[in-house]
JSON list of C-alpha atoms in Angstrom, two decimals:
[
{"chain": "A", "resi": 24, "resn": "MET", "atom": "CA", "xyz": [-24.86, -42.39, -4.16]},
{"chain": "A", "resi": 25, "resn": "LYS", "atom": "CA", "xyz": [-25.83, -40.69, -0.91]},
{"chain": "A", "resi": 26, "resn": "ALA", "atom": "CA", "xyz": [-22.81, -41.99, 0.80]},
{"chain": "A", "resi": 27, "resn": "LYS", "atom": "CA", "xyz": [-20.55, -40.63, -1.99]},
{"chain": "A", "resi": 28, "resn": "LEU", "atom": "CA", "xyz": [-22.09, -37.24, -1.81]},
{"chain": "A", "resi": 29, "resn": "LEU", "atom": "CA", "xyz": [-21.77, -37.08, 2.03]},
{"chain": "A", "resi": 30, "resn": "LEU", "atom": "CA", "xyz": [-18.13, -38.11, 1.78]},
{"chain": "A", "resi": 31, "resn": "PHE", "atom": "CA", "xyz": [-17.45, -35.34, -0.76]},
{"chain": "A", "resi": 32, "resn": "VAL", "atom": "CA", "xyz": [-19.29, -32.71, 1.33]},
{"chain": "A", "resi": 33, "resn": "PHE", "atom": "CA", "xyz": [-17.33, -33.53, 4.50]},
{"chain": "A", "resi": 34, "resn": "LEU", "atom": "CA", "xyz": [-13.89, -33.75, 2.78]},
{"chain": "A", "resi": 35, "resn": "LEU", "atom": "CA", "xyz": [-14.05, -30.77, 0.43]},
{"chain": "A", "resi": 36, "resn": "PRO", "atom": "CA", "xyz": [-13.80, -28.01, 3.09]},
{"chain": "A", "resi": 37, "resn": "PHE", "atom": "CA", "xyz": [-10.78, -29.69, 4.63]},
{"chain": "A", "resi": 38, "resn": "ILE", "atom": "CA", "xyz": [-9.08, -29.89, 1.27]},
{"chain": "A", "resi": 39, "resn": "VAL", "atom": "CA", "xyz": [-9.79, -26.37, 0.14]},
{"chain": "A", "resi": 40, "resn": "HIS", "atom": "CA", "xyz": [-8.67, -24.74, 3.33]},
{"chain": "A", "resi": 41, "resn": "SER", "atom": "CA", "xyz": [-5.46, -26.67, 4.04]},
{"chain": "A", "resi": 42, "resn": "GLN", "atom": "CA", "xyz": [-2.95, -23.97, 4.87]},
{"chain": "A", "resi": 43, "resn": "ASP", "atom": "CA", "xyz": [0.56, -23.30, 6.15]},
{"chain": "A", "resi": 44, "resn": "THR", "atom": "CA", "xyz": [1.39, -20.27, 8.21]},
{"chain": "A", "resi": 45, "resn": "LEU", "atom": "CA", "xyz": [4.65, -18.98, 6.67]},
{"chain": "A", "resi": 46, "resn": "ILE", "atom": "CA", "xyz": [4.81, -15.84, 8.78]},
{"chain": "A", "resi": 47, "resn": "ASN", "atom": "CA", "xyz": [2.81, -15.62, 11.98]},
{"chain": "A", "resi": 48, "resn": "THR", "atom": "CA", "xyz": [1.54, -12.41, 13.52]},
{"chain": "A", "resi": 49, "resn": "SER", "atom": "CA", "xyz": [3.90, -12.48, 16.52]},
{"chain": "A", "resi": 50, "resn": "THR", "atom": "CA", "xyz": [7.12, -13.15, 14.55]},
{"chain": "A", "resi": 51, "resn": "SER", "atom": "CA", "xyz": [10.29, -11.03, 14.82]},
{"chain": "A", "resi": 52, "resn": "TRP", "atom": "CA", "xyz": [11.04, -8.41, 12.16]},
{"chain": "A", "resi": 53, "resn": "LYS", "atom": "CA", "xyz": [14.14, -6.40, 11.40]},
{"chain": "A", "resi": 54, "resn": "TYR", "atom": "CA", "xyz": [13.34, -2.67, 11.36]},
{"chain": "A", "resi": 55, "resn": "ASN", "atom": "CA", "xyz": [14.95, 0.70, 10.62]},
{"chain": "A", "resi": 56, "resn": "ASP", "atom": "CA", "xyz": [13.47, 3.62, 12.60]},
{"chain": "A", "resi": 57, "resn": "LYS", "atom": "CA", "xyz": [16.33, 6.04, 12.24]},
{"chain": "A", "resi": 58, "resn": "GLY", "atom": "CA", "xyz": [14.52, 8.57, 10.05]},
{"chain": "A", "resi": 59, "resn": "LEU", "atom": "CA", "xyz": [16.84, 7.83, 7.12]},
{"chain": "A", "resi": 60, "resn": "ASN", "atom": "CA", "xyz": [15.90, 7.94, 3.48]},
{"chain": "A", "resi": 61, "resn": "LEU", "atom": "CA", "xyz": [17.05, 4.45, 2.34]},
{"chain": "A", "resi": 62, "resn": "GLY", "atom": "CA", "xyz": [16.13, 4.94, -1.30]},
{"chain": "A", "resi": 63, "resn": "THR", "atom": "CA", "xyz": [15.34, 1.79, -3.28]},
{"chain": "A", "resi": 64, "resn": "THR", "atom": "CA", "xyz": [18.13, -0.54, -2.29]},
{"chain": "A", "resi": 65, "resn": "TRP", "atom": "CA", "xyz": [16.70, -1.49, 1.12]},
{"chain": "A", "resi": 66, "resn": "TYR", "atom": "CA", "xyz": [14.05, -3.86, -0.24]},
{"chain": "A", "resi": 67, "resn": "GLY", "atom": "CA", "xyz": [16.47, -5.84, -2.46]},
{"chain": "A", "resi": 68, "resn": "THR", "atom": "CA", "xyz": [17.38, -9.40, -1.78]},
{"chain": "A", "resi": 69, "resn": "THR", "atom": "CA", "xyz": [21.12, -8.62, -1.44]},
{"chain": "A", "resi": 70, "resn": "TYR", "atom": "CA", "xyz": [20.75, -5.71, 0.95]},
{"chain": "A", "resi": 71, "resn": "SER", "atom": "CA", "xyz": [22.25, -6.25, 4.39]},
{"chain": "A", "resi": 72, "resn": "ASP", "atom": "CA", "xyz": [20.01, -5.44, 7.34]},
{"chain": "A", "resi": 73, "resn": "ALA", "atom": "CA", "xyz": [22.57, -6.70, 9.86]},
{"chain": "A", "resi": 74, "resn": "THR", "atom": "CA", "xyz": [22.70, -3.29, 11.67]},
{"chain": "A", "resi": 75, "resn": "TRP", "atom": "CA", "xyz": [18.94, -2.95, 11.92]},
{"chain": "A", "resi": 76, "resn": "SER", "atom": "CA", "xyz": [17.07, -3.45, 15.16]},
{"chain": "A", "resi": 77, "resn": "SER", "atom": "CA", "xyz": [14.86, -6.49, 15.75]},
{"chain": "A", "resi": 78, "resn": "GLY", "atom": "CA", "xyz": [11.43, -6.62, 17.40]},
{"chain": "A", "resi": 79, "resn": "VAL", "atom": "CA", "xyz": [8.54, -8.98, 17.77]},
{"chain": "A", "resi": 80, "resn": "ALA", "atom": "CA", "xyz": [5.24, -7.83, 16.08]},
{"chain": "A", "resi": 81, "resn": "PRO", "atom": "CA", "xyz": [3.04, -5.96, 16.51]},
{"chain": "A", "resi": 82, "resn": "LEU", "atom": "CA", "xyz": [5.47, -3.00, 16.28]},
{"chain": "A", "resi": 83, "resn": "GLY", "atom": "CA", "xyz": [4.76, 0.70, 16.49]},
{"chain": "A", "resi": 84, "resn": "TYR", "atom": "CA", "xyz": [4.05, 3.46, 18.95]},
{"chain": "A", "resi": 85, "resn": "GLY", "atom": "CA", "xyz": [1.14, 5.32, 20.45]},
{"chain": "A", "resi": 86, "resn": "ILE", "atom": "CA", "xyz": [-1.17, 2.29, 20.42]},
{"chain": "A", "resi": 87, "resn": "THR", "atom": "CA", "xyz": [-1.86, -0.23, 23.17]},
{"chain": "A", "resi": 88, "resn": "GLY", "atom": "CA", "xyz": [-1.15, -3.89, 22.65]},
{"chain": "A", "resi": 89, "resn": "LEU", "atom": "CA", "xyz": [2.27, -3.49, 20.94]},
{"chain": "A", "resi": 90, "resn": "ALA", "atom": "CA", "xyz": [4.93, -6.06, 21.51]},
{"chain": "A", "resi": 91, "resn": "SER", "atom": "CA", "xyz": [7.79, -3.82, 20.28]},
{"chain": "A", "resi": 92, "resn": "SER", "atom": "CA", "xyz": [8.17, -0.04, 20.18]},
{"chain": "A", "resi": 93, "resn": "VAL", "atom": "CA", "xyz": [9.82, 1.87, 17.34]},
{"chain": "A", "resi": 94, "resn": "SER", "atom": "CA", "xyz": [11.04, 5.45, 17.40]},
{"chain": "A", "resi": 95, "resn": "PHE", "atom": "CA", "xyz": [9.36, 8.41, 15.71]},
{"chain": "A", "resi": 96, "resn": "GLY", "atom": "CA", "xyz": [12.35, 10.75, 16.33]},
{"chain": "A", "resi": 97, "resn": "THR", "atom": "CA", "xyz": [12.96, 13.53, 18.83]},
{"chain": "A", "resi": 98, "resn": "ASN", "atom": "CA", "xyz": [10.29, 15.92, 17.73]},
{"chain": "A", "resi": 99, "resn": "SER", "atom": "CA", "xyz": [6.68, 14.84, 18.17]},
{"chain": "A", "resi": 100, "resn": "ALA", "atom": "CA", "xyz": [5.61, 17.62, 15.73]},
{"chain": "A", "resi": 101, "resn": "ALA", "atom": "CA", "xyz": [7.82, 16.31, 12.98]},
{"chain": "A", "resi": 102, "resn": "LYS", "atom": "CA", "xyz": [7.66, 12.49, 13.24]},
{"chain": "A", "resi": 103, "resn": "TYR", "atom": "CA", "xyz": [9.50, 10.27, 10.74]},
{"chain": "A", "resi": 104, "resn": "PRO", "atom": "CA", "xyz": [7.28, 9.81, 7.71]},
{"chain": "A", "resi": 105, "resn": "THR", "atom": "CA", "xyz": [8.49, 6.23, 7.03]},
{"chain": "A", "resi": 106, "resn": "THR", "atom": "CA", "xyz": [9.60, 3.24, 9.01]},
{"chain": "A", "resi": 107, "resn": "TYR", "atom": "CA", "xyz": [11.17, 0.18, 7.26]},
{"chain": "A", "resi": 108, "resn": "PHE", "atom": "CA", "xyz": [10.66, -3.55, 8.06]},
{"chain": "A", "resi": 109, "resn": "ARG", "atom": "CA", "xyz": [12.30, -6.66, 6.58]},
{"chain": "A", "resi": 110, "resn": "LYS", "atom": "CA", "xyz": [12.03, -10.40, 7.10]},
{"chain": "A", "resi": 111, "resn": "THR", "atom": "CA", "xyz": [13.54, -13.43, 5.46]},
{"chain": "A", "resi": 112, "resn": "VAL", "atom": "CA", "xyz": [11.33, -16.50, 5.29]},
{"chain": "A", "resi": 113, "resn": "ALA", "atom": "CA", "xyz": [12.25, -19.93, 3.94]},
{"chain": "A", "resi": 114, "resn": "ILE", "atom": "CA", "xyz": [9.63, -21.49, 1.70]},
{"chain": "A", "resi": 115, "resn": "THR", "atom": "CA", "xyz": [9.91, -24.94, 0.08]},
{"chain": "A", "resi": 116, "resn": "ASN", "atom": "CA", "xyz": [8.74, -25.30, -3.57]},
{"chain": "A", "resi": 117, "resn": "PRO", "atom": "CA", "xyz": [6.09, -22.52, -3.37]},
{"chain": "A", "resi": 118, "resn": "SER", "atom": "CA", "xyz": [5.20, -22.79, -7.06]},
{"chain": "A", "resi": 119, "resn": "SER", "atom": "CA", "xyz": [4.15, -26.47, -6.80]},
{"chain": "A", "resi": 120, "resn": "LYS", "atom": "CA", "xyz": [3.13, -26.65, -3.12]},
{"chain": "A", "resi": 121, "resn": "TYR", "atom": "CA", "xyz": [0.71, -23.68, -2.94]},
{"chain": "A", "resi": 122, "resn": "THR", "atom": "CA", "xyz": [-2.17, -22.58, -5.10]},
{"chain": "A", "resi": 123, "resn": "ARG", "atom": "CA", "xyz": [-1.93, -19.10, -3.67]},
{"chain": "A", "resi": 124, "resn": "ILE", "atom": "CA", "xyz": [-0.10, -17.26, -0.89]},
{"chain": "A", "resi": 125, "resn": "THR", "atom": "CA", "xyz": [-2.12, -14.68, 1.04]},
{"chain": "A", "resi": 126, "resn": "LEU", "atom": "CA", "xyz": [-0.64, -11.60, 2.79]},
{"chain": "A", "resi": 127, "resn": "ASN", "atom": "CA", "xyz": [-2.62, -10.18, 5.71]},
{"chain": "A", "resi": 128, "resn": "VAL", "atom": "CA", "xyz": [-1.29, -6.92, 7.08]},
{"chain": "A", "resi": 129, "resn": "LYS", "atom": "CA", "xyz": [-2.43, -4.42, 9.72]},
{"chain": "A", "resi": 130, "resn": "ARG", "atom": "CA", "xyz": [-1.09, -0.88, 9.18]},
{"chain": "A", "resi": 131, "resn": "ASP", "atom": "CA", "xyz": [-1.38, 2.58, 10.48]},
{"chain": "A", "resi": 132, "resn": "ASP", "atom": "CA", "xyz": [-1.36, 4.42, 8.31]},
{"chain": "A", "resi": 133, "resn": "GLY", "atom": "CA", "xyz": [-0.15, 3.14, 4.85]},
{"chain": "A", "resi": 134, "resn": "VAL", "atom": "CA", "xyz": [2.05, 0.33, 3.55]},
{"chain": "A", "resi": 135, "resn": "VAL", "atom": "CA", "xyz": [4.03, -0.71, 0.50]},
{"chain": "A", "resi": 136, "resn": "VAL", "atom": "CA", "xyz": [5.00, -4.35, 0.24]},
{"chain": "A", "resi": 137, "resn": "TYR", "atom": "CA", "xyz": [7.95, -5.77, -1.73]},
{"chain": "A", "resi": 138, "resn": "ILE", "atom": "CA", "xyz": [8.57, -9.49, -2.36]},
{"chain": "A", "resi": 139, "resn": "ASN", "atom": "CA", "xyz": [12.04, -10.39, -3.36]},
{"chain": "A", "resi": 140, "resn": "GLY", "atom": "CA", "xyz": [12.82, -6.86, -4.48]},
{"chain": "A", "resi": 141, "resn": "THR", "atom": "CA", "xyz": [9.59, -6.09, -6.44]},
{"chain": "A", "resi": 142, "resn": "GLU", "atom": "CA", "xyz": [6.59, -4.13, -5.24]},
{"chain": "A", "resi": 143, "resn": "ARG", "atom": "CA", "xyz": [3.60, -6.48, -5.04]},
{"chain": "A", "resi": 144, "resn": "TYR", "atom": "CA", "xyz": [1.09, -4.54, -2.90]},
{"chain": "A", "resi": 145, "resn": "ARG", "atom": "CA", "xyz": [0.29, -1.15, -1.56]},
{"chain": "A", "resi": 146, "resn": "ASN", "atom": "CA", "xyz": [-2.53, -0.03, 0.72]},
{"chain": "A", "resi": 147, "resn": "ASN", "atom": "CA", "xyz": [-3.71, 3.46, 1.65]},
{"chain": "A", "resi": 148, "resn": "MET", "atom": "CA", "xyz": [-0.89, 4.97, -0.39]},
{"chain": "A", "resi": 149, "resn": "PRO", "atom": "CA", "xyz": [-1.03, 7.30, -3.38]},
{"chain": "A", "resi": 150, "resn": "ILE", "atom": "CA", "xyz": [-0.38, 6.02, -6.87]},
{"chain": "A", "resi": 151, "resn": "GLY", "atom": "CA", "xyz": [2.96, 6.67, -8.57]},
{"chain": "A", "resi": 152, "resn": "ILE", "atom": "CA", "xyz": [6.49, 6.64, -7.11]},
{"chain": "A", "resi": 153, "resn": "ILE", "atom": "CA", "xyz": [6.72, 6.25, -3.38]},
{"chain": "A", "resi": 154, "resn": "SER", "atom": "CA", "xyz": [9.66, 7.87, -1.56]},
{"chain": "A", "resi": 155, "resn": "TYR", "atom": "CA", "xyz": [10.69, 8.22, 2.08]},
{"chain": "A", "resi": 156, "resn": "SER", "atom": "CA", "xyz": [8.82, 11.53, 2.36]},
{"chain": "A", "resi": 157, "resn": "THR", "atom": "CA", "xyz": [5.56, 10.28, 0.85]},
{"chain": "A", "resi": 158, "resn": "TYR", "atom": "CA", "xyz": [2.67, 10.39, 3.26]},
{"chain": "A", "resi": 159, "resn": "ALA", "atom": "CA", "xyz": [-0.15, 7.86, 3.38]},
{"chain": "A", "resi": 160, "resn": "SER", "atom": "CA", "xyz": [-3.33, 8.78, 1.43]},
{"chain": "A", "resi": 161, "resn": "THR", "atom": "CA", "xyz": [-5.39, 9.12, 4.60]},
{"chain": "A", "resi": 162, "resn": "CYS", "atom": "CA", "xyz": [-4.97, 8.82, 8.36]},
{"chain": "A", "resi": 163, "resn": "ALA", "atom": "CA", "xyz": [-6.27, 5.23, 8.98]},
{"chain": "A", "resi": 164, "resn": "SER", "atom": "CA", "xyz": [-9.44, 5.46, 10.98]},
{"chain": "A", "resi": 165, "resn": "ASP", "atom": "CA", "xyz": [-9.05, 1.89, 12.14]},
{"chain": "A", "resi": 166, "resn": "ASN", "atom": "CA", "xyz": [-5.72, 2.61, 13.75]},
{"chain": "A", "resi": 167, "resn": "GLY", "atom": "CA", "xyz": [-4.39, -0.63, 12.23]},
{"chain": "A", "resi": 168, "resn": "SER", "atom": "CA", "xyz": [-7.04, -2.86, 13.85]},
{"chain": "A", "resi": 169, "resn": "ILE", "atom": "CA", "xyz": [-8.40, -4.25, 10.56]},
{"chain": "A", "resi": 170, "resn": "TRP", "atom": "CA", "xyz": [-6.63, -6.81, 8.41]},
{"chain": "A", "resi": 171, "resn": "GLN", "atom": "CA", "xyz": [-5.86, -5.75, 4.85]},
{"chain": "A", "resi": 172, "resn": "SER", "atom": "CA", "xyz": [-5.62, -8.87, 2.64]},
{"chain": "A", "resi": 173, "resn": "VAL", "atom": "CA", "xyz": [-4.28, -9.67, -0.76]},
{"chain": "A", "resi": 174, "resn": "ASP", "atom": "CA", "xyz": [-3.72, -12.98, -2.64]},
{"chain": "A", "resi": 175, "resn": "LEU", "atom": "CA", "xyz": [-0.25, -13.10, -4.12]},
{"chain": "A", "resi": 176, "resn": "SER", "atom": "CA", "xyz": [0.81, -15.33, -6.96]},
{"chain": "A", "resi": 177, "resn": "ASN", "atom": "CA", "xyz": [3.07, -18.23, -5.92]},
{"chain": "A", "resi": 178, "resn": "SER", "atom": "CA", "xyz": [5.34, -17.14, -8.79]},
{"chain": "A", "resi": 179, "resn": "TYR", "atom": "CA", "xyz": [6.46, -14.21, -6.68]},
{"chain": "A", "resi": 180, "resn": "PHE", "atom": "CA", "xyz": [8.20, -16.60, -4.36]},
{"chain": "A", "resi": 181, "resn": "ILE", "atom": "CA", "xyz": [11.28, -18.81, -4.84]},
{"chain": "A", "resi": 182, "resn": "ASN", "atom": "CA", "xyz": [12.33, -22.15, -3.42]},
{"chain": "A", "resi": 183, "resn": "GLY", "atom": "CA", "xyz": [14.47, -21.17, -0.44]},
{"chain": "A", "resi": 184, "resn": "ASN", "atom": "CA", "xyz": [14.86, -17.79, 1.29]},
{"chain": "A", "resi": 185, "resn": "ASN", "atom": "CA", "xyz": [12.39, -15.04, 0.37]},
{"chain": "A", "resi": 186, "resn": "VAL", "atom": "CA", "xyz": [12.78, -11.43, 1.40]},
{"chain": "A", "resi": 187, "resn": "ILE", "atom": "CA", "xyz": [9.58, -9.64, 2.55]},
{"chain": "A", "resi": 188, "resn": "ALA", "atom": "CA", "xyz": [10.13, -5.88, 2.79]},
{"chain": "A", "resi": 189, "resn": "ILE", "atom": "CA", "xyz": [7.44, -3.49, 4.05]},
{"chain": "A", "resi": 190, "resn": "GLU", "atom": "CA", "xyz": [7.51, 0.23, 4.54]},
{"chain": "A", "resi": 191, "resn": "VAL", "atom": "CA", "xyz": [4.99, 1.82, 6.83]},
{"chain": "A", "resi": 192, "resn": "HIS", "atom": "CA", "xyz": [4.07, 5.53, 6.08]},
{"chain": "A", "resi": 193, "resn": "GLN", "atom": "CA", "xyz": [2.44, 8.01, 8.38]},
{"chain": "A", "resi": 194, "resn": "CYS", "atom": "CA", "xyz": [-0.35, 10.26, 7.14]},
{"chain": "A", "resi": 195, "resn": "ASN", "atom": "CA", "xyz": [1.27, 13.47, 8.43]},
{"chain": "A", "resi": 196, "resn": "ALA", "atom": "CA", "xyz": [4.16, 14.71, 10.56]},
{"chain": "A", "resi": 197, "resn": "THR", "atom": "CA", "xyz": [2.13, 14.92, 13.79]},
{"chain": "A", "resi": 198, "resn": "SER", "atom": "CA", "xyz": [0.30, 11.51, 13.52]},
{"chain": "A", "resi": 199, "resn": "SER", "atom": "CA", "xyz": [0.07, 10.12, 17.09]},
{"chain": "A", "resi": 200, "resn": "ASP", "atom": "CA", "xyz": [0.52, 6.48, 16.34]},
{"chain": "A", "resi": 201, "resn": "LEU", "atom": "CA", "xyz": [2.08, 3.77, 14.11]},
{"chain": "A", "resi": 202, "resn": "TYR", "atom": "CA", "xyz": [1.09, 0.13, 13.94]},
{"chain": "A", "resi": 203, "resn": "PHE", "atom": "CA", "xyz": [2.38, -2.82, 11.94]},
{"chain": "A", "resi": 204, "resn": "THR", "atom": "CA", "xyz": [2.00, -6.59, 11.88]},
{"chain": "A", "resi": 205, "resn": "ALA", "atom": "CA", "xyz": [1.76, -9.10, 9.05]},
{"chain": "A", "resi": 206, "resn": "GLN", "atom": "CA", "xyz": [0.91, -12.66, 8.32]},
{"chain": "A", "resi": 207, "resn": "LEU", "atom": "CA", "xyz": [1.70, -14.87, 5.31]},
{"chain": "A", "resi": 208, "resn": "ILE", "atom": "CA", "xyz": [-0.46, -17.92, 4.63]},
{"chain": "A", "resi": 209, "resn": "GLY", "atom": "CA", "xyz": [0.16, -20.60, 1.96]},
{"chain": "A", "resi": 210, "resn": "SER", "atom": "CA", "xyz": [-2.89, -22.46, 0.65]},
{"chain": "A", "resi": 211, "resn": "LYS", "atom": "CA", "xyz": [-2.34, -25.99, -0.53]},
{"chain": "A", "resi": 212, "resn": "SER", "atom": "CA", "xyz": [-3.84, -27.82, -3.49]},
{"chain": "A", "resi": 213, "resn": "ILE", "atom": "CA", "xyz": [-5.11, -31.38, -3.32]},
{"chain": "A", "resi": 214, "resn": "GLY", "atom": "CA", "xyz": [-1.89, -32.67, -4.84]},
{"chain": "A", "resi": 215, "resn": "SER", "atom": "CA", "xyz": [0.21, -31.10, -2.13]},
{"chain": "A", "resi": 216, "resn": "PHE", "atom": "CA", "xyz": [-0.94, -33.50, 0.63]},
{"chain": "A", "resi": 217, "resn": "GLU", "atom": "CA", "xyz": [1.62, -35.94, 1.85]},
{"chain": "A", "resi": 218, "resn": "SER", "atom": "CA", "xyz": [0.14, -39.47, 1.82]},
{"chain": "A", "resi": 219, "resn": "ILE", "atom": "CA", "xyz": [1.41, -42.26, 4.08]},
{"chain": "A", "resi": 220, "resn": "THR", "atom": "CA", "xyz": [-0.08, -44.89, 1.75]},
{"chain": "A", "resi": 221, "resn": "PRO", "atom": "CA", "xyz": [0.17, -44.91, -1.17]},
{"chain": "A", "resi": 222, "resn": "ALA", "atom": "CA", "xyz": [3.51, -43.04, -1.37]},
{"chain": "A", "resi": 223, "resn": "VAL", "atom": "CA", "xyz": [2.82, -41.79, -4.94]},
{"chain": "A", "resi": 224, "resn": "GLN", "atom": "CA", "xyz": [0.19, -39.03, -5.13]},
{"chain": "A", "resi": 225, "resn": "THR", "atom": "CA", "xyz": [-1.90, -37.89, -8.07]},
{"chain": "A", "resi": 226, "resn": "GLN", "atom": "CA", "xyz": [-3.93, -34.76, -8.74]},
{"chain": "A", "resi": 227, "resn": "ASN", "atom": "CA", "xyz": [-7.13, -36.81, -8.75]},
{"chain": "A", "resi": 228, "resn": "PHE", "atom": "CA", "xyz": [-9.64, -36.89, -5.87]},
{"chain": "A", "resi": 229, "resn": "VAL", "atom": "CA", "xyz": [-10.95, -40.50, -5.79]},
{"chain": "A", "resi": 230, "resn": "ILE", "atom": "CA", "xyz": [-14.15, -41.47, -3.83]},
{"chain": "A", "resi": 231, "resn": "PRO", "atom": "CA", "xyz": [-14.41, -45.21, -3.21]},
{"chain": "A", "resi": 232, "resn": "SER", "atom": "CA", "xyz": [-17.53, -46.90, -4.55]},
{"chain": "A", "resi": 233, "resn": "THR", "atom": "CA", "xyz": [-20.16, -47.95, -2.04]},
{"chain": "A", "resi": 234, "resn": "ASP", "atom": "CA", "xyz": [-23.42, -49.97, -2.20]}
]
């Protein structure tokens, strides 16, 4: 019995925490920093971001440690209130492969996140309709240094290409900095492990008997 319990204790953490990194923190994002009000079409799955710029995260301005810089405009006393980011990520069978998909995001100051054209998360933003001119609820005291995390339903994602669209909002027109990076993690269930032998898997966790 002791051998069975020890085997379970050692295996369980590995099983629970098996993960795939679907978007890493230093990936490339398409971004629009032109100070344009893009309305509601920009986060849709059929929207073309071919003319947008590309840059490796973290992206922003006014903060050390950035991999790519974005523009705030020509007037430091009237910086653009919103900068737009998009990324397409291919995910295989998310509804059966992952028990949950976790989004981690660092933002200065506020963010709204859309998955395949639907808002799924907002942080440090007011309630109600968000527009290009909406400012973040507060000026983020952490300057984007702290991860904001949310577990997303695997039903938000499809088998194939998924569009992740994120808008970053400043807290006011004179805010000195902007920061953005994100990470997407898929957490696997026991049944998602790929066995060498036997080839057919089940949802059952079997511990062999011992003396």
